[in-house]
Coordinates of C-alpha atoms (C1' of nucleotides) in Angstrom, one line a residue:
Chain A
X1 CA -274.3 145.4 34.1
X2 CA -271.7 143.1 32.9
X3 CA -269.0 145.1 34.3
X4 CA -269.5 144.8 38.1
X5 CA -267.5 148.1 38.4
X6 CA -269.0 148.6 41.8
X7 CA -267.4 145.7 43.5
X8 CA -265.6 147.6 46.2
X9 CA -266.5 146.0 48.9
X10 CA -265.9 142.7 48.2
X11 CA -268.4 140.3 46.7
X12 CA -267.2 138.8 43.4
X13 CA -265.5 135.1 44.3
X14 CA -262.1 135.1 43.6
X15 CA -260.4 133.0 40.7
X16 CA -257.9 130.8 40.8
X17 CA -255.7 133.8 39.7
X18 CA -256.2 135.9 42.4
X19 CA -255.8 133.7 45.0
X20 CA -252.4 133.3 43.4
X21 CA -251.9 136.6 42.9
X22 CA -252.7 137.4 46.8
X23 CA -250.2 134.5 47.4
X24 CA -247.3 135.9 45.4
X25 CA -248.0 139.1 46.8
X26 CA -247.4 138.0 50.2
X27 CA -244.4 135.8 49.4
X28 CA -243.0 138.9 48.1
X29 CA -243.7 140.7 51.5
X30 CA -242.1 137.6 53.3
X31 CA -238.9 137.8 50.9
X32 CA -238.5 141.3 51.0
X33 CA -238.5 141.1 55.1
X34 CA -236.5 138.4 55.4
X35 CA -234.0 139.9 53.4
X36 CA -234.3 143.0 55.2
X37 CA -233.9 140.8 58.8
X38 CA -230.6 139.1 57.2
X39 CA -229.2 142.4 56.2
X40 CA -229.5 144.3 59.1
X41 CA -228.9 141.8 61.4
X42 CA -225.4 141.1 59.5
X43 CA -225.1 144.8 61.0
X44 CA -225.9 144.4 64.4
X45 CA -229.3 145.7 64.1
X46 CA -232.7 144.3 64.9
X47 CA -235.6 144.5 62.3
X48 CA -237.2 146.4 64.9
X49 CA -234.2 148.8 65.4
X50 CA -233.8 149.3 61.7
X51 CA -237.7 150.2 61.1
X52 CA -237.3 152.8 64.3
X53 CA -234.5 154.5 62.7
X54 CA -236.3 154.8 59.3
X55 CA -239.4 156.2 60.1
X56 CA -237.0 158.8 62.1
X57 CA -235.6 159.8 59.1
X58 CA -238.4 159.1 56.4
X59 CA -240.9 161.1 58.4
X60 CA -242.4 163.6 56.3
X61 CA -240.5 167.2 56.6
X62 CA -238.4 166.8 59.7
X63 CA -236.2 163.9 60.6
X64 CA -237.4 163.1 64.2
X65 CA -240.8 162.1 65.9
X66 CA -242.2 162.1 69.2
X67 CA -243.6 158.6 70.9
X68 CA -246.8 158.8 69.9
X69 CA -246.0 159.4 66.3
X70 CA -243.7 156.2 66.5
X71 CA -246.7 154.2 67.8
X72 CA -248.5 155.2 65.0
X73 CA -246.2 154.7 62.0
X74 CA -244.6 151.4 63.5
X75 CA -248.3 150.3 64.2
X76 CA -247.5 149.6 68.0
X77 CA -248.6 150.1 71.3
X78 CA -247.1 153.5 72.5
X79 CA -246.1 151.6 75.1
X80 CA -244.1 149.1 73.6
X81 CA -242.1 152.0 71.5
X82 CA -240.7 153.3 74.9
X83 CA -239.1 149.6 75.2
X84 CA -238.1 149.6 71.4
X85 CA -236.5 153.3 72.4
X86 CA -235.1 152.6 75.4
X87 CA -233.3 149.2 73.7
X88 CA -231.8 151.6 70.4
X89 CA -230.8 154.1 72.8
X90 CA -228.5 151.6 74.9
X91 CA -227.2 151.1 71.6
X92 CA -227.0 154.7 70.5
X93 CA -228.6 154.5 67.6
X94 CA -231.3 157.1 68.8
X95 CA -231.4 159.6 71.6
X96 CA -233.7 162.1 73.0
X97 CA -234.3 165.9 73.2
X98 CA -237.1 167.9 74.9
X99 CA -239.8 168.8 72.6
X100 CA -239.9 172.7 71.7
X101 CA -243.2 173.5 72.6
X102 CA -244.5 170.8 74.2
X103 CA -242.7 169.4 77.4
X104 CA -244.6 166.7 77.9
X105 CA -243.8 165.3 74.6
X106 CA -239.8 163.8 73.5
X107 CA -237.9 164.2 70.3
X108 CA -236.8 161.1 69.5
X109 CA -233.9 161.7 67.2
X110 CA -231.3 159.8 64.9
X111 CA -227.5 160.1 66.7
X112 CA -224.8 160.3 64.2
X113 CA -224.0 156.7 64.6
X114 CA -227.4 155.6 63.7
X115 CA -227.8 158.1 60.6
X116 CA -224.5 156.5 59.6
X117 CA -225.9 153.0 59.9
X118 CA -229.4 153.9 58.3
X119 CA -227.9 155.2 55.6
X120 CA -225.7 152.3 54.7
X121 CA -228.5 149.9 55.4
X122 CA -230.8 152.0 53.4
X123 CA -228.8 151.8 50.3
X124 CA -229.3 148.1 50.3
X125 CA -232.7 148.1 50.8
X126 CA -233.0 150.4 47.8
X127 CA -231.0 148.2 45.8
X128 CA -232.9 145.1 47.0
X129 CA -236.6 147.2 46.1
X130 CA -235.3 148.0 42.6
X131 CA -234.3 143.9 42.2
X132 CA -237.1 142.8 43.1
X133 CA -239.4 145.4 41.4
X134 CA -242.3 142.5 39.7
X135 CA -242.4 140.3 43.0
X136 CA -243.5 143.3 45.1
X137 CA -245.8 144.7 42.7
X138 CA -249.5 144.4 43.9
X139 CA -251.8 142.7 41.7
X140 CA -253.0 144.4 38.6
X141 CA -256.6 144.5 39.8
X142 CA -256.2 147.7 40.8
X143 CA -259.0 148.7 38.1
X144 CA -259.1 145.7 36.5
X145 CA -262.0 144.6 34.3
X146 CA -263.8 141.6 34.0
X147 CA -261.6 139.1 32.3
X148 CA -262.5 136.1 30.6
X149 CA -259.0 135.0 29.6
X150 CA -257.1 132.3 31.5
X151 CA -253.6 132.6 29.8
X152 CA -251.1 132.3 32.6
X153 CA -248.0 134.4 31.9
Chain B
X1 CA -213.4 148.8 58.7
X2 CA -215.3 145.9 57.7
X3 CA -217.6 148.1 56.1
X4 CA -215.8 150.0 53.6
X5 CA -218.9 150.8 51.9
X6 CA -218.8 150.2 48.4
X7 CA -221.1 147.6 47.9
X8 CA -222.5 146.7 44.2
X9 CA -225.6 148.5 43.3
X10 CA -225.7 150.7 46.3
X11 CA -223.5 154.2 45.2
X12 CA -225.8 157.7 45.1
X13 CA -226.4 158.7 48.3
X14 CA -230.2 158.6 49.4
X15 CA -231.7 162.2 49.5
X16 CA -234.5 162.8 52.1
X17 CA -237.2 161.7 49.3
X18 CA -235.4 158.1 48.9
X19 CA -235.9 157.9 52.7
X20 CA -239.1 158.7 53.0
X21 CA -240.3 156.9 50.0
X22 CA -238.5 153.6 51.6
X23 CA -240.4 154.9 55.2
X24 CA -243.5 155.2 53.4
X25 CA -243.4 151.6 51.7
X26 CA -242.4 150.0 55.0
X27 CA -245.8 152.0 56.8
X28 CA -247.5 150.2 54.0
X29 CA -246.6 147.0 54.6
X30 CA -246.9 147.5 58.6
X31 CA -250.3 148.6 58.0
X32 CA -251.0 146.0 55.5
X33 CA -249.7 143.3 57.4
X34 CA -251.7 145.1 60.6
X35 CA -254.9 144.9 59.1
X36 CA -254.8 141.6 57.8
X37 CA -253.9 140.1 61.0
X38 CA -257.1 141.8 62.8
X39 CA -259.0 140.6 60.1
X40 CA -258.1 137.2 60.5
X41 CA -258.2 137.1 64.0
X42 CA -261.6 138.1 64.0
X43 CA -262.4 135.3 62.2
X44 CA -260.4 132.8 64.6
X45 CA -257.0 132.5 62.8
X46 CA -253.7 133.5 63.5
X47 CA -251.8 135.2 60.6
X48 CA -249.8 132.2 60.0
X49 CA -252.6 130.2 59.8
X50 CA -253.8 132.7 56.8
X51 CA -250.6 132.3 55.3
X52 CA -250.6 128.7 55.0
X53 CA -254.0 128.6 53.5
X54 CA -253.7 131.0 51.2
X55 CA -250.1 129.8 49.7
X56 CA -251.9 126.1 49.4
X57 CA -254.8 127.6 47.6
X58 CA -252.3 130.0 46.0
X59 CA -249.9 127.5 44.8
X60 CA -248.9 127.8 41.3
X61 CA -250.7 125.1 39.2
X62 CA -252.4 123.3 41.9
X63 CA -253.7 123.9 45.5
X64 CA -251.5 121.7 47.6
X65 CA -248.0 121.4 48.3
X66 CA -245.6 119.3 50.6
X67 CA -243.8 120.6 53.8
X68 CA -240.9 122.0 52.1
X69 CA -242.4 123.7 49.4
X70 CA -244.4 125.4 52.2
X71 CA -241.1 126.0 53.9
X72 CA -239.8 127.6 51.2
X73 CA -242.6 129.9 50.3
X74 CA -243.4 130.4 53.8
X75 CA -239.7 131.5 54.6
X76 CA -239.5 129.1 57.3
X77 CA -237.5 126.2 58.6
X78 CA -239.3 122.8 56.9
X79 CA -239.5 121.6 60.7
X80 CA -241.3 125.0 61.7
X81 CA -243.9 124.2 59.3
X82 CA -244.6 120.8 60.8
X83 CA -245.4 122.9 63.9
X84 CA -247.6 125.1 61.9
X85 CA -249.3 122.7 60.2
X86 CA -249.9 120.4 63.3
X87 CA -251.8 124.0 65.0
X88 CA -253.4 124.5 61.7
X89 CA -254.8 120.6 61.4
X90 CA -256.4 120.7 65.2
X91 CA -258.4 123.3 63.7
X92 CA -259.5 121.5 61.2
X93 CA -258.4 124.1 58.5
X94 CA -255.9 121.5 56.2
X95 CA -255.5 117.8 56.2
X96 CA -252.6 115.7 55.5
X97 CA -252.8 113.3 52.3
X98 CA -250.6 110.9 50.9
X99 CA -248.3 112.0 48.2
X100 CA -248.9 110.0 45.0
X101 CA -245.7 109.8 43.4
X102 CA -243.5 110.2 46.6
X103 CA -244.5 108.4 49.6
X104 CA -242.3 110.1 52.0
X105 CA -243.9 113.4 51.3
X106 CA -247.1 114.2 51.9
X107 CA -249.8 116.7 50.4
X108 CA -251.3 119.0 53.1
X109 CA -254.0 120.3 51.5
X110 CA -257.2 122.6 52.8
X111 CA -260.5 121.2 54.3
X112 CA -263.9 122.3 53.2
X113 CA -263.6 124.5 56.3
X114 CA -260.3 125.9 55.3
X115 CA -261.3 126.6 51.9
X116 CA -264.5 128.6 53.2
X117 CA -262.9 130.8 55.4
X118 CA -259.7 131.3 53.2
X119 CA -262.4 132.7 50.3
X120 CA -264.1 135.1 52.8
X121 CA -260.6 136.3 54.3
X122 CA -259.0 136.5 50.8
X123 CA -261.9 138.4 49.6
X124 CA -261.2 141.3 52.6
X125 CA -257.9 141.3 51.9
X126 CA -258.1 141.9 48.1
X127 CA -260.7 144.8 48.4
X128 CA -258.3 146.2 51.2
X129 CA -255.1 145.7 48.8
X130 CA -257.5 147.9 46.0
X131 CA -258.2 150.1 49.1
X132 CA -254.8 151.1 49.9
X133 CA -253.2 150.9 46.5
X134 CA -250.9 153.9 46.4
X135 CA -249.6 153.5 50.2
X136 CA -248.2 149.9 48.8
X137 CA -246.7 150.9 45.5
X138 CA -242.9 150.5 45.9
X139 CA -240.9 153.8 45.1
X140 CA -240.8 154.9 41.7
X141 CA -236.9 154.5 41.1
X142 CA -237.6 151.5 39.3
X143 CA -235.6 152.6 36.5
X144 CA -232.4 154.6 37.6
X145 CA -232.3 157.7 36.5
X146 CA -229.0 158.1 34.9
X147 CA -228.5 161.3 36.8
X148 CA -224.8 162.4 38.1
X149 CA -226.3 165.4 39.3
X150 CA -225.1 165.9 43.3
X151 CA -226.6 168.9 43.9
X152 CA -226.8 169.2 48.1
X153 CA -229.7 170.1 49.7
Chain C
dC1 C1' -257.8 178.2 88.6
dG2 C1' -258.8 173.1 88.8
dC3 C1' -259.5 169.1 86.7
dA4 C1' -259.8 166.1 82.7
dT5 C1' -256.7 165.0 79.0
dT6 C1' -252.7 163.6 77.0
dA7 C1' -247.5 161.9 76.9
dA8 C1' -244.0 159.5 78.7
dT9 C1' -242.4 156.4 82.0
dA10 C1' -241.7 152.4 84.6
dT11 C1' -242.6 146.8 85.8
dC12 C1' -244.2 142.6 86.1
dG13 C1' -246.1 138.5 83.9
dT14 C1' -247.8 136.5 79.8
dA15 C1' -248.1 134.5 75.2
dT16 C1' -246.6 133.5 71.1
dC17 C1' -243.8 131.6 67.5
dA18 C1' -239.8 130.5 65.3
dC19 C1' -235.3 128.5 66.0
dG20 C1' -231.8 125.0 66.9
dA21 C1' -230.4 120.7 68.5
dT22 C1' -231.4 116.1 68.2
dA23 C1' -233.4 111.5 67.2
dC24 C1' -236.2 108.5 64.7
dA25 C1' -238.8 106.1 60.7
dC26 C1' -239.4 105.6 56.3
dT27 C1' -238.7 106.2 51.4
dT28 C1' -236.4 106.8 47.0
dC29 C1' -232.4 106.5 44.6
dT30 C1' -227.9 104.6 43.3
Chain D
dA1 C1' -227.4 98.0 51.0
dG2 C1' -226.4 102.0 51.6
dA3 C1' -226.5 107.7 51.3
dA4 C1' -229.2 111.0 50.9
dG5 C1' -233.7 113.2 51.7
dT6 C1' -238.7 113.5 53.6
dG7 C1' -241.7 113.9 57.4
dT8 C1' -241.9 113.4 62.4
dA9 C1' -241.6 114.3 67.0
dT10 C1' -239.6 117.5 71.8
dC11 C1' -237.7 120.2 74.7
dG12 C1' -235.8 124.1 75.4
dT13 C1' -234.6 128.7 74.5
dG14 C1' -234.9 133.8 72.8
dA15 C1' -237.0 137.7 71.1
dT16 C1' -240.6 141.1 71.8
dA17 C1' -245.3 143.0 71.7
dC18 C1' -248.7 143.1 75.0
dG19 C1' -252.2 143.7 78.9
dA20 C1' -252.8 145.6 83.5
dT21 C1' -251.5 149.0 86.2
dA22 C1' -249.5 153.1 88.2
dT23 C1' -247.0 157.5 88.3
dT24 C1' -245.3 161.8 86.9
dA25 C1' -245.7 166.0 84.7
dA26 C1' -247.8 169.2 81.6
dT27 C1' -251.5 170.6 78.8
dG28 C1' -255.6 172.9 77.8
dC29 C1' -260.5 173.6 78.5
dG30 C1' -264.5 175.0 80.8

DNA sequence: CGCATTAATATCGTATCACGATACACTTCT
DNA sequence: AGAAGTGTATCGTGATACGATATTAATGCG
């Protein structure tokens, strides 16, 4: 009865450490996104553009996606994705190709230029992620049992 | 020209898996932030407000912060923090208190109401983080494999 | 085949919000 | 007293996602 392992669903009041962990993680995300923004802007891209390119190149199994798929992975309205793709296309980062099996859909693909820039930027991001490591790992309460100890690290 | 790419750290060209890992991680962040936004808005807060409250409650060692400290942890101009705090104060989420040792500074503190809302929201966030687990763990390249192999796909 | 559904496109206006620029008041420190 | 730091105040700007709405075209189901 001690180990309330069934606390999935959220019930236990959070401890000071919980709040600190939550805040620290969020801070990590902020800093990472901040780094990302500054980096990509230095290369002439907006954060949205970079994430678009990355989503294409990093799509499981292939290297292109439809508008709808992009809307899902970018967490945007498919409608906003069109605008984003238009902007990216103007900069020759991506281009549209007809979808082989569904003529309604389009394949959004990387241009050679987009590919090149993405590779550079992604390497920098990979390095930064390595560097940030601890700051971005989520709190260790994944399977955290009850803990009466309050020694701070 | 300007980008003769041999920036430090980055060296190995990224593999398809690297891109997928990078994209997956970013997707995880997006989804988490999306969840966060919808959740806090359902409770009448903006994402910025929630992060402000969380930063206060989760500040290492105490439960308040100065404008300048907030600017650091929120990655904002101290100037923008004032606006944010003003908005939050109008909703009685935070309040200002004189700083004990430095009369120039202020202590931004949680109100009882802000405290209450934050606790609810944070519990939900903790649960979601548990749930997302894998989707938010960063790629396993933490320890760089000493591998000079460059078998091209 | 006909019709509902889905995908993409197109426009227009709206809202949010961080930011730059600037100025001012007050405090602390040297 | 003067310099530097902290907070406050205001105005305008830029970026961009979104809602609402409409259109076109293709798919697929009954």
